[in-house]
Amino acid sequence: KTQMASSSYFLVIALLALASWQTMASDPSPLQDFCVAENSSHVLVNGFVCKDPKDVKAEDFFLAAKLDMPRDTNTNKVGSNVTLINVMRLPGLNTLGISLARIDYAPLGENPPHAHPRATEILTVLEGTLYAGFVTSNPDNKFLSKVLNKGDVFVFPEGLIHFQFNPNPYKPAVAIAALSSQNPGAITIANAVFGSKPAISDDVLAKAFQVEKNTVDWLQAQFWADNHN
């Protein structure tokens, strides 16, 4: 009986630890109505220090983002422009676990393969057509994709590599994305691998991609522009 009780005790502890880990894996939840980010604070926490509630104003929850206005998609080679509204731009988002982005696509433009390490994304097409998809994790690496038309919605699970491409050579496209983090982060695969600073050894990348080192050197010499603003 003592052994059984001990086993049950450790099982309960393990389950509680698992539940605690799952809770901590998402953005910190508010324990009050809001926790407006105090961006001037130098205290380092997982998120931002709260502004004193008596100093909070309506402007802390407002941003004249002009998301109805088209963005310039000619500033980079991929032909897209991501306007992200996160906690750094809207302090009232702090601890609320949500952010928003407008994405503009030039004809044949794309939001290249990338991942959000801290957020699931739900995207809806406002104008045009998009070819969108994501790849599941190892070992299957299953590719799931769909052609999206105006009004369609598609979900990209947290942390998985995904993309959107405008297949129309004549018309632009526009989408709005909501993300389940106040600061979802973005890892653009090509930029991270071939545009890292300092550069990853070409020996490493040549082995990983099974190509010649001169191919890797050529890729690392390209200008890997960011499509976020």
mmCIF file of C-alpha atoms in Angstrom:
data_model
loop_
_atom_site.group_PDB
_atom_site.id
_atom_site.type_symbol
_atom_site.label_atom_id
_atom_site.label_comp_id
_atom_site.label_asym_id
_atom_site.label_seq_id
_atom_site.Cartn_x
_atom_site.Cartn_y
_atom_site.Cartn_z
ATOM 1 C CA LYS A 1 0.000 0.000 0.000
ATOM 2 C CA THR A 2 2.844 2.365 0.835
ATOM 3 C CA GLN A 3 4.415 1.722 -2.583
ATOM 4 C CA MET A 4 1.076 2.306 -4.331
ATOM 5 C CA ALA A 5 0.534 5.549 -2.413
ATOM 6 C CA SER A 6 4.037 6.705 -3.313
ATOM 7 C CA SER A 7 3.440 5.932 -6.999
ATOM 8 C CA SER A 8 0.130 7.805 -6.919
ATOM 9 C CA TYR A 9 1.833 10.768 -5.275
ATOM 10 C CA PHE A 10 4.496 11.013 -7.965
ATOM 11 C CA LEU A 11 1.851 10.604 -10.691
ATOM 12 C CA VAL A 12 -0.106 13.538 -9.293
ATOM 13 C CA ILE A 13 3.068 15.645 -9.084
ATOM 14 C CA ALA A 14 3.927 14.796 -12.691
ATOM 15 C CA LEU A 15 0.436 15.738 -13.895
ATOM 16 C CA LEU A 16 0.557 19.024 -11.996
ATOM 17 C CA ALA A 17 3.966 19.798 -13.489
ATOM 18 C CA LEU A 18 2.644 19.086 -16.978
ATOM 19 C CA ALA A 19 -0.396 21.298 -16.415
ATOM 20 C CA SER A 20 1.843 24.058 -15.060
ATOM 21 C CA TRP A 21 4.138 23.825 -18.092
ATOM 22 C CA GLN A 22 1.195 24.087 -20.467
ATOM 23 C CA THR A 23 -0.058 27.155 -18.620
ATOM 24 C CA MET A 24 3.336 28.875 -18.767
ATOM 25 C CA ALA A 25 3.744 28.081 -22.479
ATOM 26 C CA SER A 26 1.369 30.887 -23.513
ATOM 27 C CA ASP A 27 1.435 34.640 -22.996
ATOM 28 C CA PRO A 28 1.048 35.701 -19.345
ATOM 29 C CA SER A 29 -2.628 36.201 -18.504
ATOM 30 C CA PRO A 30 -3.850 39.374 -16.802
ATOM 31 C CA LEU A 31 -4.890 39.163 -13.148
ATOM 32 C CA GLN A 32 -6.678 42.483 -13.434
ATOM 33 C CA ASP A 33 -8.698 44.299 -16.102
ATOM 34 C CA PHE A 34 -5.558 45.300 -17.999
ATOM 35 C CA CYS A 35 -1.796 45.721 -17.693
ATOM 36 C CA VAL A 36 -0.849 48.561 -20.026
ATOM 37 C CA ALA A 37 2.828 48.267 -20.952
ATOM 38 C CA GLU A 38 5.136 50.790 -19.326
ATOM 39 C CA ASN A 39 7.675 50.953 -22.149
ATOM 40 C CA SER A 40 9.974 53.351 -20.321
ATOM 41 C CA SER A 41 10.694 50.846 -17.537
ATOM 42 C CA HIS A 42 14.109 49.147 -17.496
ATOM 43 C CA VAL A 43 12.869 46.190 -15.458
ATOM 44 C CA LEU A 44 13.175 42.964 -17.472
ATOM 45 C CA VAL A 45 10.201 40.610 -17.212
ATOM 46 C CA ASN A 46 8.431 38.170 -19.541
ATOM 47 C CA GLY A 47 6.372 40.871 -21.195
ATOM 48 C CA PHE A 48 6.276 44.457 -19.953
ATOM 49 C CA VAL A 49 5.878 46.122 -16.583
ATOM 50 C CA CYS A 50 2.372 47.482 -15.936
ATOM 51 C CA LYS A 51 1.663 51.182 -15.945
ATOM 52 C CA ASP A 52 0.006 52.473 -12.796
ATOM 53 C CA PRO A 53 -3.762 52.026 -13.444
ATOM 54 C CA LYS A 54 -4.488 55.593 -12.334
ATOM 55 C CA ASP A 55 -2.273 56.848 -15.182
ATOM 56 C CA VAL A 56 -3.926 54.718 -17.882
ATOM 57 C CA LYS A 57 -5.728 56.618 -20.644
ATOM 58 C CA ALA A 58 -7.900 55.658 -23.600
ATOM 59 C CA GLU A 59 -4.923 56.418 -25.859
ATOM 60 C CA ASP A 60 -3.103 53.405 -24.378
ATOM 61 C CA PHE A 61 -5.641 51.179 -26.123
ATOM 62 C CA PHE A 62 -5.782 53.162 -29.377
ATOM 63 C CA LEU A 63 -3.575 53.410 -32.455
ATOM 64 C CA ALA A 64 -4.324 55.341 -35.631
ATOM 65 C CA ALA A 65 -2.825 52.486 -37.651
ATOM 66 C CA LYS A 66 -4.558 53.365 -40.947
ATOM 67 C CA LEU A 67 -4.973 49.681 -41.751
ATOM 68 C CA ASP A 68 -7.457 50.661 -44.450
ATOM 69 C CA MET A 69 -4.623 52.196 -46.481
ATOM 70 C CA PRO A 70 -2.583 50.145 -49.021
ATOM 71 C CA ARG A 71 1.084 49.588 -48.191
ATOM 72 C CA ASP A 72 4.085 49.816 -50.507
ATOM 73 C CA THR A 73 5.019 46.332 -51.752
ATOM 74 C CA ASN A 74 7.981 47.503 -53.851
ATOM 75 C CA THR A 75 10.436 47.919 -50.971
ATOM 76 C CA ASN A 76 11.670 44.307 -51.054
ATOM 77 C CA LYS A 77 12.206 41.475 -53.536
ATOM 78 C CA VAL A 78 9.407 39.251 -52.167
ATOM 79 C CA GLY A 79 6.680 41.753 -53.026
ATOM 80 C CA SER A 80 4.825 41.948 -49.731
ATOM 81 C CA ASN A 81 4.450 44.286 -46.791
ATOM 82 C CA VAL A 82 3.444 43.170 -43.285
ATOM 83 C CA THR A 83 2.103 45.855 -40.939
ATOM 84 C CA LEU A 84 2.136 44.268 -37.471
ATOM 85 C CA ILE A 85 0.252 45.801 -34.558
ATOM 86 C CA ASN A 86 1.859 44.261 -31.471
ATOM 87 C CA VAL A 87 2.481 45.339 -27.891
ATOM 88 C CA MET A 88 5.401 47.558 -28.903
ATOM 89 C CA ARG A 89 3.023 49.692 -30.977
ATOM 90 C CA LEU A 90 -0.101 49.355 -28.807
ATOM 91 C CA PRO A 91 0.775 49.191 -25.074
ATOM 92 C CA GLY A 92 -2.765 48.165 -24.089
ATOM 93 C CA LEU A 93 -2.145 44.729 -25.649
ATOM 94 C CA ASN A 94 0.199 43.780 -22.813
ATOM 95 C CA THR A 95 -0.856 40.404 -21.240
ATOM 96 C CA LEU A 96 -3.927 40.137 -23.492
ATOM 97 C CA GLY A 97 -2.408 37.466 -25.762
ATOM 98 C CA ILE A 98 -3.418 38.925 -29.116
ATOM 99 C CA SER A 99 -2.034 41.010 -31.985
ATOM 100 C CA LEU A 100 -3.015 41.932 -35.530
ATOM 101 C CA ALA A 101 -1.389 42.357 -38.938
ATOM 102 C CA ARG A 102 -2.340 43.720 -42.340
ATOM 103 C CA ILE A 103 -0.502 41.999 -45.188
ATOM 104 C CA ASP A 104 -0.280 43.528 -48.668
ATOM 105 C CA TYR A 105 0.823 41.403 -51.632
ATOM 106 C CA ALA A 106 1.967 42.707 -55.001
ATOM 107 C CA PRO A 107 0.959 40.732 -58.096
ATOM 108 C CA LEU A 108 2.972 37.495 -57.760
ATOM 109 C CA GLY A 109 4.116 38.735 -54.349
ATOM 110 C CA GLU A 110 4.490 36.484 -51.332
ATOM 111 C CA ASN A 111 4.894 36.460 -47.600
ATOM 112 C CA PRO A 112 7.771 33.957 -47.704
ATOM 113 C CA PRO A 113 8.045 30.795 -45.572
ATOM 114 C CA HIS A 114 8.289 31.807 -41.929
ATOM 115 C CA ALA A 115 7.193 30.753 -38.449
ATOM 116 C CA HIS A 116 5.781 32.497 -35.392
ATOM 117 C CA PRO A 117 7.464 30.959 -32.333
ATOM 118 C CA ARG A 118 4.844 32.271 -29.919
ATOM 119 C CA ALA A 119 1.536 32.368 -31.806
ATOM 120 C CA THR A 120 -1.119 30.623 -33.818
ATOM 121 C CA GLU A 121 -2.298 32.743 -36.759
ATOM 122 C CA ILE A 122 -5.742 33.004 -38.340
ATOM 123 C CA LEU A 123 -5.788 34.806 -41.691
ATOM 124 C CA THR A 124 -8.669 36.117 -43.779
ATOM 125 C CA VAL A 125 -8.430 37.411 -47.345
ATOM 126 C CA LEU A 126 -9.904 40.880 -47.863
ATOM 127 C CA GLU A 127 -9.050 41.319 -51.542
ATOM 128 C CA GLY A 128 -7.693 39.047 -54.262
ATOM 129 C CA THR A 129 -6.573 35.437 -54.118
ATOM 130 C CA LEU A 130 -3.873 33.743 -52.052
ATOM 131 C CA TYR A 131 -2.209 30.348 -52.193
ATOM 132 C CA ALA A 132 -1.379 29.516 -48.571
ATOM 133 C CA GLY A 133 -0.035 26.540 -46.692
ATOM 134 C CA PHE A 134 2.029 25.161 -43.832
ATOM 135 C CA VAL A 135 4.283 22.169 -43.147
ATOM 136 C CA THR A 136 3.895 19.886 -40.139
ATOM 137 C CA SER A 137 6.798 19.027 -37.851
ATOM 138 C CA ASN A 138 9.217 16.106 -38.183
ATOM 139 C CA PRO A 139 9.144 13.318 -39.132
ATOM 140 C CA ASP A 140 6.147 13.625 -41.479
ATOM 141 C CA ASN A 141 6.673 17.193 -42.803
ATOM 142 C CA LYS A 142 3.224 16.994 -44.373
ATOM 143 C CA PHE A 143 2.364 19.976 -46.567
ATOM 144 C CA LEU A 144 -1.196 21.312 -46.208
ATOM 145 C CA SER A 145 -2.253 24.066 -48.611
ATOM 146 C CA LYS A 146 -5.309 25.828 -49.991
ATOM 147 C CA VAL A 147 -6.212 28.491 -52.530
ATOM 148 C CA LEU A 148 -8.021 31.258 -50.642
ATOM 149 C CA ASN A 149 -10.457 33.714 -52.170
ATOM 150 C CA LYS A 150 -11.954 36.907 -50.783
ATOM 151 C CA GLY A 151 -13.643 36.198 -47.452
ATOM 152 C CA ASP A 152 -11.917 32.832 -46.908
ATOM 153 C CA VAL A 153 -10.126 31.998 -43.650
ATOM 154 C CA PHE A 154 -7.105 29.776 -42.989
ATOM 155 C CA VAL A 155 -5.292 28.849 -39.762
ATOM 156 C CA PHE A 156 -1.543 28.367 -39.283
ATOM 157 C CA PRO A 157 -0.733 26.420 -36.069
ATOM 158 C CA GLU A 158 1.781 27.892 -33.641
ATOM 159 C CA GLY A 159 5.428 27.454 -34.550
ATOM 160 C CA LEU A 160 4.898 25.775 -37.934
ATOM 161 C CA ILE A 161 6.482 27.042 -41.155
ATOM 162 C CA HIS A 162 3.889 28.684 -43.404
ATOM 163 C CA PHE A 163 3.531 31.145 -46.284
ATOM 164 C CA GLN A 164 1.087 33.044 -48.503
ATOM 165 C CA PHE A 165 1.537 33.720 -52.232
ATOM 166 C CA ASN A 166 -0.492 35.895 -54.597
ATOM 167 C CA PRO A 167 -0.756 33.841 -57.830
ATOM 168 C CA ASN A 168 -2.367 36.664 -59.818
ATOM 169 C CA PRO A 169 0.176 38.401 -62.110
ATOM 170 C CA TYR A 170 -2.036 41.469 -62.530
ATOM 171 C CA LYS A 171 -3.870 42.224 -59.282
ATOM 172 C CA PRO A 172 -2.651 42.772 -55.714
ATOM 173 C CA ALA A 173 -4.098 41.007 -52.680
ATOM 174 C CA VAL A 174 -4.743 42.033 -49.078
ATOM 175 C CA ALA A 175 -5.234 39.958 -45.923
ATOM 176 C CA ILE A 176 -5.724 40.553 -42.211
ATOM 177 C CA ALA A 177 -4.183 38.167 -39.690
ATOM 178 C CA ALA A 178 -4.876 37.794 -35.965
ATOM 179 C CA LEU A 179 -2.207 36.148 -33.804
ATOM 180 C CA SER A 180 -2.496 34.619 -30.342
ATOM 181 C CA SER A 181 0.333 36.582 -28.739
ATOM 182 C CA GLN A 182 0.995 40.200 -27.898
ATOM 183 C CA ASN A 183 4.416 39.689 -29.516
ATOM 184 C CA PRO A 184 4.251 36.650 -31.844
ATOM 185 C CA GLY A 185 7.709 37.020 -33.349
ATOM 186 C CA ALA A 186 8.581 36.005 -36.907
ATOM 187 C CA ILE A 187 11.397 33.791 -38.171
ATOM 188 C CA THR A 188 11.685 34.129 -41.950
ATOM 189 C CA ILE A 189 13.429 30.912 -42.930
ATOM 190 C CA ALA A 190 15.650 32.181 -45.771
ATOM 191 C CA ASN A 191 16.653 35.304 -43.835
ATOM 192 C CA ALA A 192 17.481 33.343 -40.681
ATOM 193 C CA VAL A 193 19.475 30.616 -42.440
ATOM 194 C CA PHE A 194 21.318 32.596 -45.122
ATOM 195 C CA GLY A 195 21.215 36.117 -43.694
ATOM 196 C CA SER A 196 22.218 35.506 -40.075
ATOM 197 C CA LYS A 197 24.740 37.861 -38.456
ATOM 198 C CA PRO A 198 27.387 36.567 -38.173
ATOM 199 C CA ALA A 199 26.936 34.072 -41.002
ATOM 200 C CA ILE A 200 26.504 30.372 -40.317
ATOM 201 C CA SER A 201 29.488 28.372 -41.588
ATOM 202 C CA ASP A 202 29.057 27.414 -45.243
ATOM 203 C CA ASP A 203 30.362 23.960 -44.312
ATOM 204 C CA VAL A 204 27.358 23.546 -42.015
ATOM 205 C CA LEU A 205 24.817 24.796 -44.560
ATOM 206 C CA ALA A 206 26.336 22.885 -47.489
ATOM 207 C CA LYS A 207 25.993 19.678 -45.469
ATOM 208 C CA ALA A 208 22.483 20.518 -44.286
ATOM 209 C CA PHE A 209 21.115 21.386 -47.744
ATOM 210 C CA GLN A 210 23.276 18.887 -49.647
ATOM 211 C CA VAL A 211 24.629 21.522 -52.061
ATOM 212 C CA GLU A 212 28.060 22.875 -52.982
ATOM 213 C CA LYS A 213 29.620 25.486 -50.740
ATOM 214 C CA ASN A 214 29.748 28.026 -53.557
ATOM 215 C CA THR A 215 25.953 27.812 -53.785
ATOM 216 C CA VAL A 216 25.716 28.584 -50.075
ATOM 217 C CA ASP A 217 28.216 31.431 -50.442
ATOM 218 C CA TRP A 218 26.097 32.914 -53.253
ATOM 219 C CA LEU A 219 22.941 32.703 -51.148
ATOM 220 C CA GLN A 220 24.642 34.294 -48.147
ATOM 221 C CA ALA A 221 25.808 37.178 -50.366
ATOM 222 C CA GLN A 222 22.216 38.133 -51.242
ATOM 223 C CA PHE A 223 20.421 41.028 -49.571
ATOM 224 C CA TRP A 224 17.787 39.430 -47.335
ATOM 225 C CA ALA A 225 15.316 42.265 -46.779
ATOM 226 C CA ASP A 226 12.648 42.187 -44.073
ATOM 227 C CA ASN A 227 9.046 42.629 -45.308
ATOM 228 C CA HIS A 228 7.784 43.812 -41.878
ATOM 229 C CA ASN A 229 7.273 47.433 -40.928
#
